[in-house]
GROMACS .gro file of C-alpha atoms in nm:
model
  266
    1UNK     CA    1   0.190   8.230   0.781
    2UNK     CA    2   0.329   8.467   0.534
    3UNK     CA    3   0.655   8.318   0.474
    4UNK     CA    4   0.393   8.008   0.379
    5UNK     CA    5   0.181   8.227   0.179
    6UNK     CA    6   0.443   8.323  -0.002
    7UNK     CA    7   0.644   7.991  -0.121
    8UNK     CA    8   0.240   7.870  -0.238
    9UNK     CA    9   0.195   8.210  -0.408
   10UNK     CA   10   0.536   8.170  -0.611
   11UNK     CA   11   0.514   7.761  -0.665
   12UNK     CA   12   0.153   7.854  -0.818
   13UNK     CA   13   0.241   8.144  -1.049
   14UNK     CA   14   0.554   8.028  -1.126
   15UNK     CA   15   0.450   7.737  -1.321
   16UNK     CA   16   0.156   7.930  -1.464
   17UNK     CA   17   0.384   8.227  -1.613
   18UNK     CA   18   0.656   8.006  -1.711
   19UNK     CA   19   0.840   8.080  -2.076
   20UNK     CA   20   1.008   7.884  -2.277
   21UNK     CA   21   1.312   8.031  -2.416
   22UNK     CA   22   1.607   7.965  -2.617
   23UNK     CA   23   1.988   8.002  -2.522
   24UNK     CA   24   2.167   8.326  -2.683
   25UNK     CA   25   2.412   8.042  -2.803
   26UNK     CA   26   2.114   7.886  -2.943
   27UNK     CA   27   1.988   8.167  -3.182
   28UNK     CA   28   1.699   8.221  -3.373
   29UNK     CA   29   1.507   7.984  -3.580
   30UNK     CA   30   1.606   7.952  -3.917
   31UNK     CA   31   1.392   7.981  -4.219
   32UNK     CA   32   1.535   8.170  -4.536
   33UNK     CA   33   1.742   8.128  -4.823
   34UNK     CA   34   2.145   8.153  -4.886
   35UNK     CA   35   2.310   8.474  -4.933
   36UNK     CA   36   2.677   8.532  -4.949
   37UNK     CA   37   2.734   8.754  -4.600
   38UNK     CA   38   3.048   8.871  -4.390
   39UNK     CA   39   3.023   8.742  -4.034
   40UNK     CA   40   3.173   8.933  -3.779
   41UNK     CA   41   3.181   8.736  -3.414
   42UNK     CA   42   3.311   8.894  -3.114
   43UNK     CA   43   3.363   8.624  -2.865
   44UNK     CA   44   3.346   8.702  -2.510
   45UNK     CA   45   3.666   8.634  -2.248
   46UNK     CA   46   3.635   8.734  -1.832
   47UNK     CA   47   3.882   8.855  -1.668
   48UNK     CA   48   3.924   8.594  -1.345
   49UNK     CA   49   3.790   8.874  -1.114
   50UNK     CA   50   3.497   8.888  -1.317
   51UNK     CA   51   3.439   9.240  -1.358
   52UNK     CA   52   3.548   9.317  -1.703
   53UNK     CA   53   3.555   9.148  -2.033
   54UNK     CA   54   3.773   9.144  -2.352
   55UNK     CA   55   3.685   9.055  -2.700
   56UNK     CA   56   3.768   8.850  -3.027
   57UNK     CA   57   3.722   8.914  -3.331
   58UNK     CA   58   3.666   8.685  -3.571
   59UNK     CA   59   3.559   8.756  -3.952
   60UNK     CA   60   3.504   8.517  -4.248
   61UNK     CA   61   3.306   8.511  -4.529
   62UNK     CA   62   3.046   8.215  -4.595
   63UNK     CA   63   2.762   8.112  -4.713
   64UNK     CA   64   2.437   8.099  -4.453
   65UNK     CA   65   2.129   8.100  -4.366
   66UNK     CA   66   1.936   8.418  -4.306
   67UNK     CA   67   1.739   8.394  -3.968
   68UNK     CA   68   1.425   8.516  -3.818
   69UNK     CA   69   1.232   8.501  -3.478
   70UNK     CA   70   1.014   8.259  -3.436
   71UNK     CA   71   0.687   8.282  -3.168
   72UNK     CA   72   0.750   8.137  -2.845
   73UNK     CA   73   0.498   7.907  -2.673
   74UNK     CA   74   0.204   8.058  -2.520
   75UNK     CA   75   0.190   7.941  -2.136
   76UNK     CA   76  -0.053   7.728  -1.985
   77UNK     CA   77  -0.423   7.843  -1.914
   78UNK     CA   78  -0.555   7.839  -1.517
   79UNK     CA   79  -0.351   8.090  -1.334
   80UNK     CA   80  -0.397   8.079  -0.945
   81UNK     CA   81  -0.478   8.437  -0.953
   82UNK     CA   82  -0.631   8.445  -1.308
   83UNK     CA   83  -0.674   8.823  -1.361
   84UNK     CA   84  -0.285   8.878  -1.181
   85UNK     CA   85  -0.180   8.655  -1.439
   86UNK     CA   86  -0.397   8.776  -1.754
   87UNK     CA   87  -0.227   9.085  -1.660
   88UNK     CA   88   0.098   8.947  -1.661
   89UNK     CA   89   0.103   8.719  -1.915
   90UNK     CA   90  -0.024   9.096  -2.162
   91UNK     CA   91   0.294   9.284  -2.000
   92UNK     CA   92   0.485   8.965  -2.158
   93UNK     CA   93   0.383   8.993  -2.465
   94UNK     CA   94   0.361   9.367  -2.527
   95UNK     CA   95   0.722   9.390  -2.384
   96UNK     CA   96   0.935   9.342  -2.693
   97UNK     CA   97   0.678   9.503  -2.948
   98UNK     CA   98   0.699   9.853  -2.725
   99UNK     CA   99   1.057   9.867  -2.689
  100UNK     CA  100   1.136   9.824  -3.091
  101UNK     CA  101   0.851  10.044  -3.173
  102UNK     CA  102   1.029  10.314  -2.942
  103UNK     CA  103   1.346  10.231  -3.080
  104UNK     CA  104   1.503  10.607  -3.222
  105UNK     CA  105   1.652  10.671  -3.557
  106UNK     CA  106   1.974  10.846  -3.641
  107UNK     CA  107   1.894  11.278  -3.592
  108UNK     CA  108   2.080  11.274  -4.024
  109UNK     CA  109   1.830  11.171  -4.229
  110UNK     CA  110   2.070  11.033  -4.487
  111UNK     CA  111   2.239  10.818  -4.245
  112UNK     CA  112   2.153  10.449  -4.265
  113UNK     CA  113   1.871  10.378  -4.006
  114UNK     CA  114   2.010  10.190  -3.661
  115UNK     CA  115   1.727   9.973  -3.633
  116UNK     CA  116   1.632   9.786  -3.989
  117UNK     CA  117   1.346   9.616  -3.879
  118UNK     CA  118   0.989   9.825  -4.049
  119UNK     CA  119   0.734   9.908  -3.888
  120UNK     CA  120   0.505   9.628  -3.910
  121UNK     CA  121   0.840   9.428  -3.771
  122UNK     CA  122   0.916   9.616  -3.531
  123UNK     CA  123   0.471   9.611  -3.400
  124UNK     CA  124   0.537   9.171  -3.436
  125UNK     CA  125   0.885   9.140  -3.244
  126UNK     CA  126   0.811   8.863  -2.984
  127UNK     CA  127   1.003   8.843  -2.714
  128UNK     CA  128   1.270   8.563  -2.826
  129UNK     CA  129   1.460   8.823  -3.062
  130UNK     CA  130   1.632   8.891  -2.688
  131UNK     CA  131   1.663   8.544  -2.688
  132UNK     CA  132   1.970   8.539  -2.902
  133UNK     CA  133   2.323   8.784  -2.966
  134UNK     CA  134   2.263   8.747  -3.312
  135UNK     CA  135   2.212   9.099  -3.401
  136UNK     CA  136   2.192   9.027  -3.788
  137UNK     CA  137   1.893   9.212  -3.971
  138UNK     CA  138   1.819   9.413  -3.680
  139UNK     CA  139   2.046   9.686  -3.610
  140UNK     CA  140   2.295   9.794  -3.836
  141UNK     CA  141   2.577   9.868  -3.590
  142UNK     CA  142   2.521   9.890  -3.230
  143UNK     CA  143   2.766   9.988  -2.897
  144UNK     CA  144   2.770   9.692  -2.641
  145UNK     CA  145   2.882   9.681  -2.312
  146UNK     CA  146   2.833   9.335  -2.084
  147UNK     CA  147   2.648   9.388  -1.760
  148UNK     CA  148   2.749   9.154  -1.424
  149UNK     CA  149   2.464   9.020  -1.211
  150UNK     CA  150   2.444   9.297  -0.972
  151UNK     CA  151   2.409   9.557  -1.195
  152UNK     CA  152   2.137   9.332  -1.470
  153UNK     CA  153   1.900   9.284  -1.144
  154UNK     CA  154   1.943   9.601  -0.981
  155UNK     CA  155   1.995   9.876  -1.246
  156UNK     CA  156   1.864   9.725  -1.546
  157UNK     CA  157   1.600   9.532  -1.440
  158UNK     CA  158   1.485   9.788  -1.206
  159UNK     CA  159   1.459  10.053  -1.477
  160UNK     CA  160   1.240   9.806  -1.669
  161UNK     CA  161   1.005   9.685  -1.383
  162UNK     CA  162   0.985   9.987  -1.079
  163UNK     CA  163   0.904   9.873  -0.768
  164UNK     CA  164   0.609   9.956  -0.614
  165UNK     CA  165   0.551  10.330  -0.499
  166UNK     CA  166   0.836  10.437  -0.769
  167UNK     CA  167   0.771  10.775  -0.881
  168UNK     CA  168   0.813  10.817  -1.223
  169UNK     CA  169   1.046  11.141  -1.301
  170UNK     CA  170   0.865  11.430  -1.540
  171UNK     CA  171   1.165  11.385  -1.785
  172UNK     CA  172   1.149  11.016  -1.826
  173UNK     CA  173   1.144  10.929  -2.213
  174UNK     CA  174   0.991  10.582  -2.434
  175UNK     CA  175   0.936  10.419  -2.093
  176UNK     CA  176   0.582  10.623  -2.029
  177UNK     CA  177   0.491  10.579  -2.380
  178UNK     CA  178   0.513  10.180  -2.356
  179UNK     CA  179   0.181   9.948  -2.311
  180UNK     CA  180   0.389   9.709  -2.070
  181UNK     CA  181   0.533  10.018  -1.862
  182UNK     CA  182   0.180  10.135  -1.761
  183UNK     CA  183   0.050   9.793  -1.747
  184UNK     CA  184   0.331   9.714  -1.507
  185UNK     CA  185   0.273  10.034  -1.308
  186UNK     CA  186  -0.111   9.992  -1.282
  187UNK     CA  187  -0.034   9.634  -1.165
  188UNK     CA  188   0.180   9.777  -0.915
  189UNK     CA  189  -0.044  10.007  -0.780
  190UNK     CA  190  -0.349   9.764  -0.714
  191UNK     CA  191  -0.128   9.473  -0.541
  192UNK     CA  192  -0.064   9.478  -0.206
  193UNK     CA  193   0.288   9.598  -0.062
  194UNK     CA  194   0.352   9.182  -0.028
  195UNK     CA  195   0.183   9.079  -0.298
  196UNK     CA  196   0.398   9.331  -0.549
  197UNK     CA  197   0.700   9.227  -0.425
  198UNK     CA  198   0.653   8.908  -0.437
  199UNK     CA  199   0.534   8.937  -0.793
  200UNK     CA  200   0.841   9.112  -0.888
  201UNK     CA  201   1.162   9.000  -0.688
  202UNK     CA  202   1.038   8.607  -0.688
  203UNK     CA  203   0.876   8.609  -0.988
  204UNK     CA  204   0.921   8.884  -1.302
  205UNK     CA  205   1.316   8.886  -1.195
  206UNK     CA  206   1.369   8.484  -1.277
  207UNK     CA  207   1.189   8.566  -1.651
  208UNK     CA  208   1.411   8.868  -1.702
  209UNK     CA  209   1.721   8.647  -1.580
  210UNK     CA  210   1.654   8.475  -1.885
  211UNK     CA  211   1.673   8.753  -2.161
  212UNK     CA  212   2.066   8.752  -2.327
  213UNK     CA  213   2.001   9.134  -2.403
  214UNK     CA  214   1.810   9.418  -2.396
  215UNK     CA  215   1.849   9.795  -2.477
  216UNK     CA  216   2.058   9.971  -2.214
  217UNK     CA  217   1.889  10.204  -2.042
  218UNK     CA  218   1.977  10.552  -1.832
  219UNK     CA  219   1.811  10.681  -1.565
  220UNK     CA  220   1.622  10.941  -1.834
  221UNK     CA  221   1.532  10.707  -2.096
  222UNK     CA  222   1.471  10.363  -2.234
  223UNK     CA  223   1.695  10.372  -2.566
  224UNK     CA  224   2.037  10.562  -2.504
  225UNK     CA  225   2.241  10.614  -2.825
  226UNK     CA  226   2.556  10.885  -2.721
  227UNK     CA  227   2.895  10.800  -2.829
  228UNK     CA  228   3.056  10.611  -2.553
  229UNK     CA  229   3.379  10.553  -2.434
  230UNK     CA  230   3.600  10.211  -2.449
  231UNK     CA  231   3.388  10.035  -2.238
  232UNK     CA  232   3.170   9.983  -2.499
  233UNK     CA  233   3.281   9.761  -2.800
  234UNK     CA  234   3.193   9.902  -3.162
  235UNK     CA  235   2.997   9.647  -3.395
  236UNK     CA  236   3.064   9.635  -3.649
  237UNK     CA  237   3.427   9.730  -3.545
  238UNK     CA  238   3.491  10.079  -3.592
  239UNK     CA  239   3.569  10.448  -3.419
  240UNK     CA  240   3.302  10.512  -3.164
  241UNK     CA  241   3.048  10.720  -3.291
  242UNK     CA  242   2.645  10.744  -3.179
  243UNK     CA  243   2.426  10.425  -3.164
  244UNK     CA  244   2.189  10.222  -2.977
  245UNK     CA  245   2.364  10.102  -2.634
  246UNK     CA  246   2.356   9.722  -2.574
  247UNK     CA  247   2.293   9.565  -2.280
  248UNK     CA  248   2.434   9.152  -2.258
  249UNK     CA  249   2.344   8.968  -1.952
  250UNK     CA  250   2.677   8.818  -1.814
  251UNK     CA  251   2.506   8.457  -1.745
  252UNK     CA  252   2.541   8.369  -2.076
  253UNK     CA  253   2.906   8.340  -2.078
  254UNK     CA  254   2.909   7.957  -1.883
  255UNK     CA  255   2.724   7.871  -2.221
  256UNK     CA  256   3.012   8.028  -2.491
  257UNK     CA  257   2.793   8.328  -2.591
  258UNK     CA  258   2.905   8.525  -2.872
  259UNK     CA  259   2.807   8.872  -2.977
  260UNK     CA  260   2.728   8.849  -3.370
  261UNK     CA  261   2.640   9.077  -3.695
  262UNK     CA  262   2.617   8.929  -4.005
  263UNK     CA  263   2.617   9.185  -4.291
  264UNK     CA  264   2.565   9.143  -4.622
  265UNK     CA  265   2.827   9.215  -4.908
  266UNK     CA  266   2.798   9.354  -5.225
   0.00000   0.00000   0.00000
């Protein structure tokens, strides 16, 4: 009876919480005007025992298209549990906006700011800017590192969505201070032990399977910027030096992702 309850439960919310997304080969949706901008690609290549990576570079200057997010579709109305997936369908929504608006600056004021989206940009960010490794007018240099299956389901994931009964640590940062977090954990706390993990291992997990990147977090904090070592790749190409961390979800190499920053030229 509850393996039964279960496969209804998921086949029900499933097609209710449903997202349409876009491929990080894909990109964002294109609406501006040509500028003359230096494109610098870094193309992925696995090693056959897929556990590391190398890159390319690639540079050339062209003319293009600036880009910028575009909304992605709201789901479908009548939820089989219609407040479980009110509450759901908020925590999607809220979960980009949070994590830019958290998003830390560089500690020397003159130094150019990581993150160049403003404030009312950063409030608006839907969810399909993690959609796409086209970092262009978003961060002005970032430290990436790609992240296998194991580790962007149970490490990533996991610091993103708790299970239930998680206790949250007194020196957490950014995570406590986002909507979706305590929406998530409140969530949590009124499901049953079945109910939550169905919710989040059948459910939550195949959305966030779907996201090309997100910010890679420790086990302290949501946004981690430290200098790190040469597992993480430099873009724009350079020494290593302090930045927002990276995380790119491995899947997307069977569909010839590319890690991109397009910056402009004087």
């Amino acid at each position: 009876m509850l393996a039964l309850y279960r496969r209804d439960f998921i086949e029900d919310v499933e097609v209710e919480f449903s997202d349409s997304y876009r491929s990080c080969q894909t990109g964002r949706s294109k609406s501006s005007h040509l500028s003359k901008k230096r494109k610098t690609t870094h193309r992925l290549n696995y090693s056959s025992d897929d556990t590391s990576c190398s890159r390319v570079d690639e540079e050339e200057e062209e003319e293009e298209e600036e880009e910028e997010d575009g909304d992605i579709e709201a789901p479908s109305s009548k939820p089989a549990d219609s407040i479980m997936f009110s509450e759901l369908s908020a925590i999607q929504r809220q979960f980009a906006s949070d994590i830019f608006q958290l998003a830390p600056f560089p500690k020397l004021a003159p130094s150019l700011p990581w993150i160049l989206l403003d404030p009312v940009q950063r409030r608006h960010t839907k969810i399909d800017i993690f959609h796409s490794l086209d970092f262009s007018g978003i961060f002005s240099q970032i430290q990436y590192r790609v992240i296998f299956k194991d580790d962007w389901d149970n490490i990533v994931f996991k610091r993103y969505f708790p299970e239930k009964g998680t206790v949250t640590a007194k020196a957490l940062q950014q995570f406590p201070s986002a909507s979706y977090y305590r929406q998530w954990q409140a969530l949590m706390d009124r499901l049953d032990e079945d109910t939550a993990k169905v919710t989040r291992d059948h459910l939550l997990t195949q959305w966030f399977k779907k996201l090309c990147w997100v910010p890679h977090p420790d086990s302290d904090r949501m946004w981690a910027t430290r200098k790190g070592n040469k597992e993480w790749i430099m873009l724009p190409p350079g020494e290593q030096r302090n930045c927002p961390r990276i995380a790119i979800n491995s899947r997307f190499d069977d569909q010839g992702a590319k890690v991109v920053l397009i910056a402009e030229t004087s």
